[in-house]
PDB file of C-alpha atoms and ligand atoms in Angstrom:
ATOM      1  CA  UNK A   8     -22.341 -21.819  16.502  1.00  0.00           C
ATOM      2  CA  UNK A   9     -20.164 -24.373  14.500  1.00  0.00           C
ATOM      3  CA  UNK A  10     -16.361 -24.258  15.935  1.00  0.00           C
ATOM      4  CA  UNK A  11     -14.423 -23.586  13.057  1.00  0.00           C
ATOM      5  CA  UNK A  12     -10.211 -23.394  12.421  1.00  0.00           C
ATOM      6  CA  UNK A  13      -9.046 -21.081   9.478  1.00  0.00           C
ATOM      7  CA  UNK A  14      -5.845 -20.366   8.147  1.00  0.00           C
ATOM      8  CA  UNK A  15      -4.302 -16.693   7.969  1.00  0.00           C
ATOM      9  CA  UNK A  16      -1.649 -15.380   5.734  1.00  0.00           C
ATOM     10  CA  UNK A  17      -0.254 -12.064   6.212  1.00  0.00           C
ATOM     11  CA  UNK A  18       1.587 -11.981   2.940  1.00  0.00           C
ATOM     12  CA  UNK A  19       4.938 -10.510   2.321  1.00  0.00           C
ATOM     13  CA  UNK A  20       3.848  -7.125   1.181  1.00  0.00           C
ATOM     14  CA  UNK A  21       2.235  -7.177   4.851  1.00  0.00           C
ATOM     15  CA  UNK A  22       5.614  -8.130   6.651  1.00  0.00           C
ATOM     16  CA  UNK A  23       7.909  -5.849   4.250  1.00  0.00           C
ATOM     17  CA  UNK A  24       5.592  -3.025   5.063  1.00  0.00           C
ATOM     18  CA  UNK A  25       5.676  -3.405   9.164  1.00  0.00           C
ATOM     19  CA  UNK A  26       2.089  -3.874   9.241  1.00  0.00           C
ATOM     20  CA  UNK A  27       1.610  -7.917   9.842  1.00  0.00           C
ATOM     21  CA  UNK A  28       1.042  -6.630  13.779  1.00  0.00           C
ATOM     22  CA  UNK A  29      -1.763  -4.448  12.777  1.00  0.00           C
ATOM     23  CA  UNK A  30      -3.602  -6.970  10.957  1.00  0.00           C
ATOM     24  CA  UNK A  31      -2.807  -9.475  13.635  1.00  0.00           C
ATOM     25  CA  UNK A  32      -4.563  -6.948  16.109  1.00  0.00           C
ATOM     26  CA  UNK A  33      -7.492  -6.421  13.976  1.00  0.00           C
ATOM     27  CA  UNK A  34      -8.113 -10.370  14.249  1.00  0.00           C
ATOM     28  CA  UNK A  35      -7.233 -11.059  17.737  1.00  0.00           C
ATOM     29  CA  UNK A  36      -9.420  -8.166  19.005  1.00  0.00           C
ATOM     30  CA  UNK A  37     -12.702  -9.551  17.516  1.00  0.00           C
ATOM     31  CA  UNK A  38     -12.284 -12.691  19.993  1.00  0.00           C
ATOM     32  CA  UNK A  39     -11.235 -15.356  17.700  1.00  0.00           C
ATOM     33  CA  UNK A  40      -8.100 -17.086  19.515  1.00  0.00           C
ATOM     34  CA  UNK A  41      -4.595 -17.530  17.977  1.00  0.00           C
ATOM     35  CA  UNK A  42      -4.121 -21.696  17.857  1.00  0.00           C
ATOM     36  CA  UNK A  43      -0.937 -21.412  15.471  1.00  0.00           C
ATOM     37  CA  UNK A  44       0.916 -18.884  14.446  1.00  0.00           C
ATOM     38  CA  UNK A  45       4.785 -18.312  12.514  1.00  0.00           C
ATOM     39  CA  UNK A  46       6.952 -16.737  10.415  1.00  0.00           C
ATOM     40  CA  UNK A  47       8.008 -18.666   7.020  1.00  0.00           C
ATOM     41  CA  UNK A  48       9.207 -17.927   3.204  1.00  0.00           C
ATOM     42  CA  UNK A  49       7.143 -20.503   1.324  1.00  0.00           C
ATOM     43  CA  UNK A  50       8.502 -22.683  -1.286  1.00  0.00           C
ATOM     44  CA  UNK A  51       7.508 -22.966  -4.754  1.00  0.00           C
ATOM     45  CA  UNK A  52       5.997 -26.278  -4.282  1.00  0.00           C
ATOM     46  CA  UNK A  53       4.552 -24.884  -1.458  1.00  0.00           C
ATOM     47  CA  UNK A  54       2.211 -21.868  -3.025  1.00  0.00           C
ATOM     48  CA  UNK A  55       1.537 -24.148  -5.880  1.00  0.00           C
ATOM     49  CA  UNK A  56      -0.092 -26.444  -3.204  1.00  0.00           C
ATOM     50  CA  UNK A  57      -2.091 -23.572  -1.828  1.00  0.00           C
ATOM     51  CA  UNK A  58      -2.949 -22.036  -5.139  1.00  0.00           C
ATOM     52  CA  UNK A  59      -3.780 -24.553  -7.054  1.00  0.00           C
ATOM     53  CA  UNK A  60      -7.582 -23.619  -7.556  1.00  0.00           C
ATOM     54  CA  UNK A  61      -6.038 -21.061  -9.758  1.00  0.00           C
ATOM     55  CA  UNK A  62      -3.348 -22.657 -11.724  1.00  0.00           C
ATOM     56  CA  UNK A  63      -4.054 -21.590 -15.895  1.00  0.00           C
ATOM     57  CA  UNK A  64      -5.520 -18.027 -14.576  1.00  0.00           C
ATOM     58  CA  UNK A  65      -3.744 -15.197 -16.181  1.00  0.00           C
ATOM     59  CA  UNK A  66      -2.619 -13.726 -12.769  1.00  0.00           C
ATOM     60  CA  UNK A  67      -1.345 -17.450 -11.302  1.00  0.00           C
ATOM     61  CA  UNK A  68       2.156 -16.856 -12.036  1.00  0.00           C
ATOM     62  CA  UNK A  69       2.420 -13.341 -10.288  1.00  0.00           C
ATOM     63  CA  UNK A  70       0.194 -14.811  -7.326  1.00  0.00           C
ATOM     64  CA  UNK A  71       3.372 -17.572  -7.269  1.00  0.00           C
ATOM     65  CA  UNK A  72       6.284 -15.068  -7.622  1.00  0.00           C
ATOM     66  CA  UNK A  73       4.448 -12.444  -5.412  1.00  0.00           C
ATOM     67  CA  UNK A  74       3.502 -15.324  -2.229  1.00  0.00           C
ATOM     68  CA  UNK A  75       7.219 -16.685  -2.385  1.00  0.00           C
ATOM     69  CA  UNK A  76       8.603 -13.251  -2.853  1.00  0.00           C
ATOM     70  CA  UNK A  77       9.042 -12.471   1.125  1.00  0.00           C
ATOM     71  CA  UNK A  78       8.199 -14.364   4.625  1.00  0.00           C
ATOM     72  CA  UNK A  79       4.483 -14.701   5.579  1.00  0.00           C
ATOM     73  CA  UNK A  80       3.245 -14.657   8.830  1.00  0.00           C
ATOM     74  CA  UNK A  81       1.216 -18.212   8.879  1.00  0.00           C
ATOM     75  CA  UNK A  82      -1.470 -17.955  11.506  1.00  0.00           C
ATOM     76  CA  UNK A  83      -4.319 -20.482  12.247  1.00  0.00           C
ATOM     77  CA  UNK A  84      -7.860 -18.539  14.485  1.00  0.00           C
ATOM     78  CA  UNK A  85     -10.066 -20.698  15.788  1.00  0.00           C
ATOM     79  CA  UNK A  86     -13.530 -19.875  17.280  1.00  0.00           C
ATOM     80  CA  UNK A  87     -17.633 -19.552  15.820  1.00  0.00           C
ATOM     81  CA  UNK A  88     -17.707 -19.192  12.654  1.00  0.00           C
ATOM     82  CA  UNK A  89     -14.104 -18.388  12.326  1.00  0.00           C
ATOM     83  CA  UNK A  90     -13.890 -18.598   8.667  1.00  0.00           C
ATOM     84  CA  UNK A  91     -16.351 -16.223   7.827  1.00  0.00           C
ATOM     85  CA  UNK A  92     -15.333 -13.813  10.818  1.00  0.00           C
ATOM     86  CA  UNK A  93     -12.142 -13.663   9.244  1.00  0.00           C
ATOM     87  CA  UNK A  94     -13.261 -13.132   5.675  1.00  0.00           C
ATOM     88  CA  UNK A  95     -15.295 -10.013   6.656  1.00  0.00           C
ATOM     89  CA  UNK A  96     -12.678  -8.726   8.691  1.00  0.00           C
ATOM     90  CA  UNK A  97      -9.883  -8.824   5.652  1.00  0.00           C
ATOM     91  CA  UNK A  98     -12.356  -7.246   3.088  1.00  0.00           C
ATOM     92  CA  UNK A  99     -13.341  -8.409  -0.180  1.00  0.00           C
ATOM     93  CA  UNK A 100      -9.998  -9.653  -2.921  1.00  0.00           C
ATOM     94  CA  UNK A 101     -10.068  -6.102  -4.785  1.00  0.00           C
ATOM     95  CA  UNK A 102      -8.790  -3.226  -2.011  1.00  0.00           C
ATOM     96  CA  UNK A 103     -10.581  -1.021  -4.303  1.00  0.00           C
ATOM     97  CA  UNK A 104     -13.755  -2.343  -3.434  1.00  0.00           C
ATOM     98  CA  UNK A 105     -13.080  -3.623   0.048  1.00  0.00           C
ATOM     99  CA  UNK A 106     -15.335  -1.633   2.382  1.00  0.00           C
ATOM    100  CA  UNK A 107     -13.529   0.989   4.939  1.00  0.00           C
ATOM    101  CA  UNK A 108     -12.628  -0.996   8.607  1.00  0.00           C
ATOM    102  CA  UNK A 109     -11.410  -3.872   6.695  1.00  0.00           C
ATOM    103  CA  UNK A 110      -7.529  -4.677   6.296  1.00  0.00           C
ATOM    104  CA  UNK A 111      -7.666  -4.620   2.543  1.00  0.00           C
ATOM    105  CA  UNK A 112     -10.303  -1.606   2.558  1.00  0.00           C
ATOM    106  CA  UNK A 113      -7.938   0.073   5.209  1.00  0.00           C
ATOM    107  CA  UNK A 114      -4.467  -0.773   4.171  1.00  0.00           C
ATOM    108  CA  UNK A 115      -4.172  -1.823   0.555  1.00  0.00           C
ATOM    109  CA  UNK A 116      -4.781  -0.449  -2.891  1.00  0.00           C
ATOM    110  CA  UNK A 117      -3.835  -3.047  -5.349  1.00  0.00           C
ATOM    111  CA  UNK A 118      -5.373  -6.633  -6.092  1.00  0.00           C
ATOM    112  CA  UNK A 119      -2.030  -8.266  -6.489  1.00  0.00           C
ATOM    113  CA  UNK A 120      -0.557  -6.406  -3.367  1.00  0.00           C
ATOM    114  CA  UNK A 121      -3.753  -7.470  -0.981  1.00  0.00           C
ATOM    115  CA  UNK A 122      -1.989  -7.919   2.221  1.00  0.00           C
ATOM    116  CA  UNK A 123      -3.852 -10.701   3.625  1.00  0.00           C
ATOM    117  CA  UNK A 124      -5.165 -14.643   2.632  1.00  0.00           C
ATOM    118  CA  UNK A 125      -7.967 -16.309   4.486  1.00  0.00           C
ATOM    119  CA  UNK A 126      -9.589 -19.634   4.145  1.00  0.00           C
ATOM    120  CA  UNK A 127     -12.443 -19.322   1.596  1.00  0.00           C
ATOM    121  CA  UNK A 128     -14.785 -22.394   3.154  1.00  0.00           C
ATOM    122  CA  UNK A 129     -14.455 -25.491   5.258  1.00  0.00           C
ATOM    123  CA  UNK A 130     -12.801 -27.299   2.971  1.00  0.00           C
ATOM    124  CA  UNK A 131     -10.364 -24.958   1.745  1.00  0.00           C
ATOM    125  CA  UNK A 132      -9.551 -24.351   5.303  1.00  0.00           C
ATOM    126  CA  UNK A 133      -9.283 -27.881   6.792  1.00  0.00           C
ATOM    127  CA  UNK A 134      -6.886 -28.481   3.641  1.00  0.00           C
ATOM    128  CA  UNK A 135      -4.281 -24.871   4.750  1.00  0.00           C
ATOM    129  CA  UNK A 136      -4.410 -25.500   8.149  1.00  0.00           C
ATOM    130  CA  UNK A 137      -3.064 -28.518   7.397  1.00  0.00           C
ATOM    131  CA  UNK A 138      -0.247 -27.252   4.572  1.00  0.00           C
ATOM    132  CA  UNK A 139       1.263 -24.995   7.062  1.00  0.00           C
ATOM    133  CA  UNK A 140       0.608 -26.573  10.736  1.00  0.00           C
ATOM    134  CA  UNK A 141       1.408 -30.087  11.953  1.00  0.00           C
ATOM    135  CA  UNK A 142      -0.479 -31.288  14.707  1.00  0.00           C
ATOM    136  CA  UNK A 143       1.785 -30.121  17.434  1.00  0.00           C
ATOM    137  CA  UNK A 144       1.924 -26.603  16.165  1.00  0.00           C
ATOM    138  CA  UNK A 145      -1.639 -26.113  16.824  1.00  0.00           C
ATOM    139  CA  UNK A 146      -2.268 -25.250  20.600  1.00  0.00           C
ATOM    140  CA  UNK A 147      -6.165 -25.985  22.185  1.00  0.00           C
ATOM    141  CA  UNK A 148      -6.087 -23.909  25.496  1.00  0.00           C
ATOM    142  CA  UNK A 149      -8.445 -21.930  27.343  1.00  0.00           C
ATOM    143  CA  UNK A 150      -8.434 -18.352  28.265  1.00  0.00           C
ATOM    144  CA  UNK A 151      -9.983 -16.266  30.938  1.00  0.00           C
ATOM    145  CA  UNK A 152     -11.614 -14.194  29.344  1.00  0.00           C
ATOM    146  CA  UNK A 153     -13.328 -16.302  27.164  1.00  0.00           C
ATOM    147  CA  UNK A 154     -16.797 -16.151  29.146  1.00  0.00           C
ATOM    148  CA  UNK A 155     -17.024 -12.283  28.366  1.00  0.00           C
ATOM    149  CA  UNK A 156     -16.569 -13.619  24.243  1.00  0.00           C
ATOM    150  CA  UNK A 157     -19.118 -16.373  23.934  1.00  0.00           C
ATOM    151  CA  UNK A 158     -21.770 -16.800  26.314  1.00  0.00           C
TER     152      UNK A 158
HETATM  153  P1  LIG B 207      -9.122 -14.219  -1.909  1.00  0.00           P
HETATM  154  O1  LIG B 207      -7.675 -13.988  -1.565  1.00  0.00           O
HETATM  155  O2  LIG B 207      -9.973 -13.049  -1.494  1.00  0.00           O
HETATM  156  O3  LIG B 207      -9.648 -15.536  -1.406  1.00  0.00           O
HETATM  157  P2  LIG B 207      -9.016 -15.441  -4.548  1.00  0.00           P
HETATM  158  O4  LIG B 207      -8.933 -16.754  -3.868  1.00  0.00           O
HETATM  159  O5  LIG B 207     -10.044 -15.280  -5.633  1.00  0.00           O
HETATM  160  O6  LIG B 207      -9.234 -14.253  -3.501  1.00  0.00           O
HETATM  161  O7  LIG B 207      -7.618 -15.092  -5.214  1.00  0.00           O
HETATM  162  C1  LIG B 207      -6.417 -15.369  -4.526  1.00  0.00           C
HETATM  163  C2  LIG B 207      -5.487 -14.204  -4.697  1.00  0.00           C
HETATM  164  O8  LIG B 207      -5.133 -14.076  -6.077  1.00  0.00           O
HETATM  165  C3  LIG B 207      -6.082 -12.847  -4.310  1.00  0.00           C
HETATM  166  O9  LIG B 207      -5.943 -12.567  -2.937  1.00  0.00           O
HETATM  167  C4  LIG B 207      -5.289 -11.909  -5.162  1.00  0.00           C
HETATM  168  C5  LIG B 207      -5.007 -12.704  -6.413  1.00  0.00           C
HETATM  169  N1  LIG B 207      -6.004 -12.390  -7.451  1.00  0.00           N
HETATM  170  C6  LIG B 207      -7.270 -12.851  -7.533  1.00  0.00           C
HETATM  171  N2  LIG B 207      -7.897 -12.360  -8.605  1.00  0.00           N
HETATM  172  C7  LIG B 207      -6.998 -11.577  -9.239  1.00  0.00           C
HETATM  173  C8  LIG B 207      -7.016 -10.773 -10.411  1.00  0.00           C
HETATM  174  N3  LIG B 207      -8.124 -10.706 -11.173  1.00  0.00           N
HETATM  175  N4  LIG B 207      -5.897 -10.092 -10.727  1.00  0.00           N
HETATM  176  C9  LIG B 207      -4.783 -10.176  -9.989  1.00  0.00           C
HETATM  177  N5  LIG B 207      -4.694 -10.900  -8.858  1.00  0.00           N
HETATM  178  C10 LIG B 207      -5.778 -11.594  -8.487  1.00  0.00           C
HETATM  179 MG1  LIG B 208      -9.218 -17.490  -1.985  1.00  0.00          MG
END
C-alpha cells in the first residue's frame, strides 16, 4: 500500500453552509489521518496557482470568483492510497451524477457549487500540499488506534 498525502478543500459554499464538519467527519472516519488542517480565504494569485490546469475553460473565471468568494477549510489526509480514498469518498465533479454516500452525491446539487476539492493524482497532490502547507504545518504522529486501521 503506497503512503500517500492529499490535499482537501472544503470550499466556501461548504463553510457558508455549516457543513465543512460533516465532510471533515466523512474523511476522518474512513481512517485516513488529519496531517494539516486550517481555515483561509485564498487569494487571487492563489486559486490561479491551483487552477491553472483549467485556465481558457469557459467555467475558469467562475471557478476563480467562486474559490476566493469565502474561507476554505485547507486540510492535508495522509494514509494508503489516500488520494484515491479521498476521491471516492467526495463523489464524482457533477453532484448530479455523484453516487448516494458521497459528499457531493449527499450534499450538493450543482457543478459550480460542489462543496469539496481533492487532489486528482500524485502529482497534482505533491504540488497542493505544498501551495497551502509549509513544512511545519504538516504534523507526522502516531495514533493508537492505528493497529485496528492497517494491519
Ligand atoms: P474535480 O474537482 O472533481 O477534480 P475538475 O478538476 O475537473 O474536477 O474541475 C475543478 C472544478 O471546476 C470542479 O470541482 C468544479 C468546476 N468545474 C469543472 N467542470 C465544470 C463545468 N463543466 N462547469 C462548471 N464548473 C466546472
Ligand atoms: Mg481536479
Amino acid at each position: 500500500m503506497a503512503n500517500e498525502k492529499t490535499l482537501i478543500l472544503v470550499k466556501p459554499d461548504g463553510v457558508q453552509r455549516g457543513i465543512a464538519g460533516q465532510v471533515i467527519a466523512r474523511l476522518e472516519a474512513t481512517g485516513l489521518r488529519i496531517a494539516g488542517m486550517k481555515l483561509l480565504q485564498i487569494s487571487d494569485g492563489l486559486a490561479a496557482e491551483h487552477y491553472g490546469e483549467h485556465e481558457g475553460k469557459p467555467f475558469y473565471p467562475g471557478l476563480v470568483s467562486f474559490i476566493t468568494s469565502g474561507p476554505v477549510v485547507a486540510i492535508c489526509l495522509d494514509g494508503p492510497n489516500a488520494i484515491s480514498i479521498a476521491r471516492k469518498v467526495m463523489g464524482s465533479t457533477n453532484p448530479a451524477e455523484a453516487a448516494p454516500g458521497t459528499v457531493r452525491g449527499d450534499l450538493a446539487i450543482d457543478i459550480g457549487r460542489n462543496v469539496i476539492h481533492g487532489s486528482a493524482n500524485e502529482e497534482d497532490a505533491a504540488r497542493e500540499v505544498a501551495l497551502y502547507f509549509s513544512d511545519v504545518e504538516l504534523v507526522d504522529y502516531a495514533r493508537a488506534i492505528d493497529g485496528w486501521i492497517v494491519e
